[in-house]
PDB file of C-alpha atoms and ligand atoms in Angstrom:
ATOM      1  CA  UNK A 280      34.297 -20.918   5.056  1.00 45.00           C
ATOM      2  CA  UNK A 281      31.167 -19.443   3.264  1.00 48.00           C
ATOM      3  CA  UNK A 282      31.919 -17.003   0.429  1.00 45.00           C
ATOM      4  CA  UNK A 283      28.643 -16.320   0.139  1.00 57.00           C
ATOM      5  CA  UNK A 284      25.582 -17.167   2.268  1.00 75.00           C
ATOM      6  CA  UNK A 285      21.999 -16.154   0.495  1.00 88.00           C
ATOM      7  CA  UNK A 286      19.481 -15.623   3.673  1.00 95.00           C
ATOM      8  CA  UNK A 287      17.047 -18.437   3.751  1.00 97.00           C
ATOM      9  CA  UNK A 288      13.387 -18.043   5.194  1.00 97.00           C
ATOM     10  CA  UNK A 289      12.145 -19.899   7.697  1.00 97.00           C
ATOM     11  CA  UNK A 290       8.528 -19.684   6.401  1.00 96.00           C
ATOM     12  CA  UNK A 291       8.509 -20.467   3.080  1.00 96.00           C
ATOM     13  CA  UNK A 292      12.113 -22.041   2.532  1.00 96.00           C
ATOM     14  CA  UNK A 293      13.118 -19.401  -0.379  1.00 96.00           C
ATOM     15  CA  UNK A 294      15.850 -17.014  -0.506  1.00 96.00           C
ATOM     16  CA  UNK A 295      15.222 -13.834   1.126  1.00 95.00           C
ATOM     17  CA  UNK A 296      16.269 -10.445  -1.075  1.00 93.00           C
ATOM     18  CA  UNK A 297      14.253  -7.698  -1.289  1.00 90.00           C
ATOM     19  CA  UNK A 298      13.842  -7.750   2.870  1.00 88.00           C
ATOM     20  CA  UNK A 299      17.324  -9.081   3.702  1.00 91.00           C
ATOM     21  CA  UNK A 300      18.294  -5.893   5.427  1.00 92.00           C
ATOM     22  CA  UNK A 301      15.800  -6.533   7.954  1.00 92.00           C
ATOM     23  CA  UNK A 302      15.858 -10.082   7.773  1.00 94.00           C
ATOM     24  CA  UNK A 303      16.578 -10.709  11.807  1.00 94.00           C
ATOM     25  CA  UNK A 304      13.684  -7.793  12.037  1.00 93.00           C
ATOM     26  CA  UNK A 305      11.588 -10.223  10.447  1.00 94.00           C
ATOM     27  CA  UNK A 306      12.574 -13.372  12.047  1.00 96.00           C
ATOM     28  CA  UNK A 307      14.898 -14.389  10.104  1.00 96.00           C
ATOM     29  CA  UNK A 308      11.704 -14.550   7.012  1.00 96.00           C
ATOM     30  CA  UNK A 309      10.342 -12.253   4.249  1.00 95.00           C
ATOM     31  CA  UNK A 310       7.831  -9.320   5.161  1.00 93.00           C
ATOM     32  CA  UNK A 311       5.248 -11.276   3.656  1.00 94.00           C
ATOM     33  CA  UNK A 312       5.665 -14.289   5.521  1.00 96.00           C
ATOM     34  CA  UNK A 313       6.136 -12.796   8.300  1.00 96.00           C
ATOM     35  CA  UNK A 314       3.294 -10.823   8.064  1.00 95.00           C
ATOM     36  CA  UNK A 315       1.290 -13.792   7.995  1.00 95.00           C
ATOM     37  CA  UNK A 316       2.900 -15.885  10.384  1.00 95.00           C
ATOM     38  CA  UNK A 317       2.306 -13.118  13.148  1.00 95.00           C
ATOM     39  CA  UNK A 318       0.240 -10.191  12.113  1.00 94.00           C
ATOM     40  CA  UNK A 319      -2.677 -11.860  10.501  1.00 94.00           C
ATOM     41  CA  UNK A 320      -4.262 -13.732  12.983  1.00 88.00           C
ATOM     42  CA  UNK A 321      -7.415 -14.800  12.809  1.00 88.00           C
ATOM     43  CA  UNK A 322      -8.725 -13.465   9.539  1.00 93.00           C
ATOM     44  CA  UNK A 323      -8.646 -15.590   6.013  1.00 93.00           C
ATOM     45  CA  UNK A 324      -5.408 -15.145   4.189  1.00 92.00           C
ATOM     46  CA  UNK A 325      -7.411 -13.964   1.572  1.00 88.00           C
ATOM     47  CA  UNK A 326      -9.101 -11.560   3.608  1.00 87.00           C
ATOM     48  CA  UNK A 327      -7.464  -7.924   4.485  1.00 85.00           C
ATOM     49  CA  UNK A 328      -6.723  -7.868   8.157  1.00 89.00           C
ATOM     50  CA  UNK A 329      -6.247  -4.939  10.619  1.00 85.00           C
ATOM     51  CA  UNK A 330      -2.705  -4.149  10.646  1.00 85.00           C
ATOM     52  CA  UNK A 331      -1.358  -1.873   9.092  1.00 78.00           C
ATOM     53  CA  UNK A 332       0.258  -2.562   5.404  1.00 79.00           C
ATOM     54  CA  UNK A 333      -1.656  -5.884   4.875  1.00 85.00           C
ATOM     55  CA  UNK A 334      -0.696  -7.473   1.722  1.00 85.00           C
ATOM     56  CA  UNK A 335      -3.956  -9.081   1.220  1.00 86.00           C
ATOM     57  CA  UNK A 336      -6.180  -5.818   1.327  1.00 79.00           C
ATOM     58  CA  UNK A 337      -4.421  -5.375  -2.437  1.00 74.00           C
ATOM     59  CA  UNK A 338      -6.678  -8.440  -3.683  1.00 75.00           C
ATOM     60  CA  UNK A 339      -9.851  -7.985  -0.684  1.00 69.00           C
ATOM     61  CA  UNK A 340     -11.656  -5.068  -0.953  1.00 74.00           C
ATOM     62  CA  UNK A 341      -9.476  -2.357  -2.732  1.00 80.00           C
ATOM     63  CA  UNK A 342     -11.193  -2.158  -6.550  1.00 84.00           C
ATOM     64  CA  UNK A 343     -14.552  -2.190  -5.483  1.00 85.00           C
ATOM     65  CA  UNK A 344     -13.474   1.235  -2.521  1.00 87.00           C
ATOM     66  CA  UNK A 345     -11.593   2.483  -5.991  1.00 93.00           C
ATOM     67  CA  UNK A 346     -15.012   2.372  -8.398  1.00 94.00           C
ATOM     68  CA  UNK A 347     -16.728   3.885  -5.625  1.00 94.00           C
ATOM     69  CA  UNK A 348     -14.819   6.950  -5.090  1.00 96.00           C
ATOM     70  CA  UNK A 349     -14.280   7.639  -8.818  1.00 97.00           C
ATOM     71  CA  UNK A 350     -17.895   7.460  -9.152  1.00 97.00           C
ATOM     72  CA  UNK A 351     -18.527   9.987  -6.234  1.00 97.00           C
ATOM     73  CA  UNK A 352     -15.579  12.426  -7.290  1.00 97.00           C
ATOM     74  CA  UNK A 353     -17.712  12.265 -11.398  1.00 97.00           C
ATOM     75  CA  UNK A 354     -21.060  13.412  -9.213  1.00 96.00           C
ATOM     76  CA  UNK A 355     -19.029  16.031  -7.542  1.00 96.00           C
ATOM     77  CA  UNK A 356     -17.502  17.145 -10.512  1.00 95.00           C
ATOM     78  CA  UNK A 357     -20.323  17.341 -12.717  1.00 95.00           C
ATOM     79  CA  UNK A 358     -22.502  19.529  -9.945  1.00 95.00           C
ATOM     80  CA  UNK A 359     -19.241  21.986  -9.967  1.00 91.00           C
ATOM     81  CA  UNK A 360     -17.889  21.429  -6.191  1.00 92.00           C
ATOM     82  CA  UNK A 361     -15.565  23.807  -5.369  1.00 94.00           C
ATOM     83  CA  UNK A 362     -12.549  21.751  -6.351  1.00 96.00           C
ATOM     84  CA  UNK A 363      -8.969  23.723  -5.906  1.00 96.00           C
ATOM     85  CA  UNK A 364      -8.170  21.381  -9.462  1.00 96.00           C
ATOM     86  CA  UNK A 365     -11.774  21.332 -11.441  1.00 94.00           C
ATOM     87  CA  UNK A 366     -10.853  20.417 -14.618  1.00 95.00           C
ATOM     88  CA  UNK A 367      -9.340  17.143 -16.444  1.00 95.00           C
ATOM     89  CA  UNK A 368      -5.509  18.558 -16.741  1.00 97.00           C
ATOM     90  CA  UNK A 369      -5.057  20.356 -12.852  1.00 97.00           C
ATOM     91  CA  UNK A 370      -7.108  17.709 -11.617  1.00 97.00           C
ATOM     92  CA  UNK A 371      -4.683  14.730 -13.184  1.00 97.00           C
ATOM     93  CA  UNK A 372      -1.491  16.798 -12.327  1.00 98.00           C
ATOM     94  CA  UNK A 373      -2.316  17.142  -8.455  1.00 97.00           C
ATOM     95  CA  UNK A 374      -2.882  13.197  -8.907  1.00 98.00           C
ATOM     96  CA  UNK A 375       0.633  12.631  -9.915  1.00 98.00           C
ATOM     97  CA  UNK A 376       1.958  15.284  -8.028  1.00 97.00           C
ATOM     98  CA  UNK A 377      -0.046  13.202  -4.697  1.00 97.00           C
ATOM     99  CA  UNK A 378       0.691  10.161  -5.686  1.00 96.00           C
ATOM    100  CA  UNK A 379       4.953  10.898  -6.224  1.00 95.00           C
ATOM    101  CA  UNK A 380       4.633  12.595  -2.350  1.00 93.00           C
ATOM    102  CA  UNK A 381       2.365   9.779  -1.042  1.00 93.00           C
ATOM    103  CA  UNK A 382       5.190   7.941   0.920  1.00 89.00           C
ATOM    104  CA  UNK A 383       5.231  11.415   2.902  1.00 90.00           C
ATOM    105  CA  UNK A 384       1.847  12.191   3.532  1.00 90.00           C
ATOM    106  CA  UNK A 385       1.135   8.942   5.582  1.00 89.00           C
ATOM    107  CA  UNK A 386       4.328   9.590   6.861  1.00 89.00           C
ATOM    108  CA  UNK A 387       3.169  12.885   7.958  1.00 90.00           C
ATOM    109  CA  UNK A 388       0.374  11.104   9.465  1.00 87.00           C
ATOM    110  CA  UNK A 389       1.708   8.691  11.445  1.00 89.00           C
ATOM    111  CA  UNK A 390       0.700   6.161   9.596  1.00 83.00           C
ATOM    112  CA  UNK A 391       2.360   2.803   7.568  1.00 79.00           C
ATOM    113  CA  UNK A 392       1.682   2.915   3.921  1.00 81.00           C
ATOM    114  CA  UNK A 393      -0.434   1.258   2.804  1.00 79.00           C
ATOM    115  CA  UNK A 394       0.243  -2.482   1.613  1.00 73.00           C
ATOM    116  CA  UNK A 395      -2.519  -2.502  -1.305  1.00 78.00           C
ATOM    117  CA  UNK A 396      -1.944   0.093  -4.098  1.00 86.00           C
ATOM    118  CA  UNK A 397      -5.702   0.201  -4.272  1.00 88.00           C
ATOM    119  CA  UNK A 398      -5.759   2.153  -0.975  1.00 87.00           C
ATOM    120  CA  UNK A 399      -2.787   4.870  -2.070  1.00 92.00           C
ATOM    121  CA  UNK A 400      -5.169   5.407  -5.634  1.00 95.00           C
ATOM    122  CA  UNK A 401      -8.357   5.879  -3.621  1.00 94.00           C
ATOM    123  CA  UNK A 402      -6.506   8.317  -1.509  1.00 95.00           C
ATOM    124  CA  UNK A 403      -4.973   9.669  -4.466  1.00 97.00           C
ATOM    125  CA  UNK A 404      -8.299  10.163  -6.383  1.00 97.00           C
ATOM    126  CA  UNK A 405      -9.582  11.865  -3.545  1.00 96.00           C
ATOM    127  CA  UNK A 406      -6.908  13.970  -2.877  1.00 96.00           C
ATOM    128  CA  UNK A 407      -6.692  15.277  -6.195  1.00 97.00           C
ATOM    129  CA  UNK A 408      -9.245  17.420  -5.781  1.00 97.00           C
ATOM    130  CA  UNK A 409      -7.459  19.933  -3.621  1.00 94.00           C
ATOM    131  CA  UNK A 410      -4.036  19.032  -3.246  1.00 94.00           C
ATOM    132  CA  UNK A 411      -1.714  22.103  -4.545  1.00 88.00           C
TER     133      UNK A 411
HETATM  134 ZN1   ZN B 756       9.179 -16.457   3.149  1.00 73.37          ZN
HETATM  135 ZN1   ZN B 757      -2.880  -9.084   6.977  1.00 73.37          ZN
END
């Protein structure tokens, strides 16, 4: 009799901890691989694909959507847009205030969070602005 079974994934043939509670959810593999075994399809593994929490948008296209919203938000603040936050300190505390609610917001919207931290920052950034 086992004592103690560690869950084994199909996929990559490593034990399976963070995701064991959904292990059968994930047949019987991690997220990740199981991600790419059936939700990636037909784009590069390298490549962000369409669904939603991708683990590969994190290294695809995330820093370079990340530079470009920081640099919009500095033209916006330096042309004094109507921000609800318009200076350094509000403007930073919304941003940790947003970014500790996060998990709820795309919650509220019906949506997965995001896989890539890149994505919740570049939300984050923008959110800033306005978020009380
Ligand atoms: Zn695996
Ligand atoms: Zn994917």
């Amino acid at each position: 009799m086992l004592h103690h079974m560690e869950l084994m994934c199909r996929r990559s043939h490593r034990p399976v901890r963070v995701s064991a509670a959904q292990f059968d959810v994930f047949e019987q593999m991690h997220y990740v691989c199981f991600h790419y075994e059936f939700e990636h399809d037909a784009f590069d593994v390298d490549e962000e694909c369409s669904a939603g929490g991708c683990p590969s948008a994190t290294i695809a296209t995330g820093r370079g959507i990340v530079i470009g919203t920081a640099r919009a938000l500095a033209i916006e603040s330096a042309s004094d847009a109507p921000w609800a936050n318009p200076t350094v300190h509000e403007y930073l505390e919304a941003f940790a205030r947003w970014l500790e609610d996060s998990d709820g917001y795309y919650i509220n919207q019906g949506r997965v969070p995001p896989g890539s931290g890149w994505e919740v920052v570049n939300d984050g950034l923008r959110a800033a602005t306005t978020y009380e």
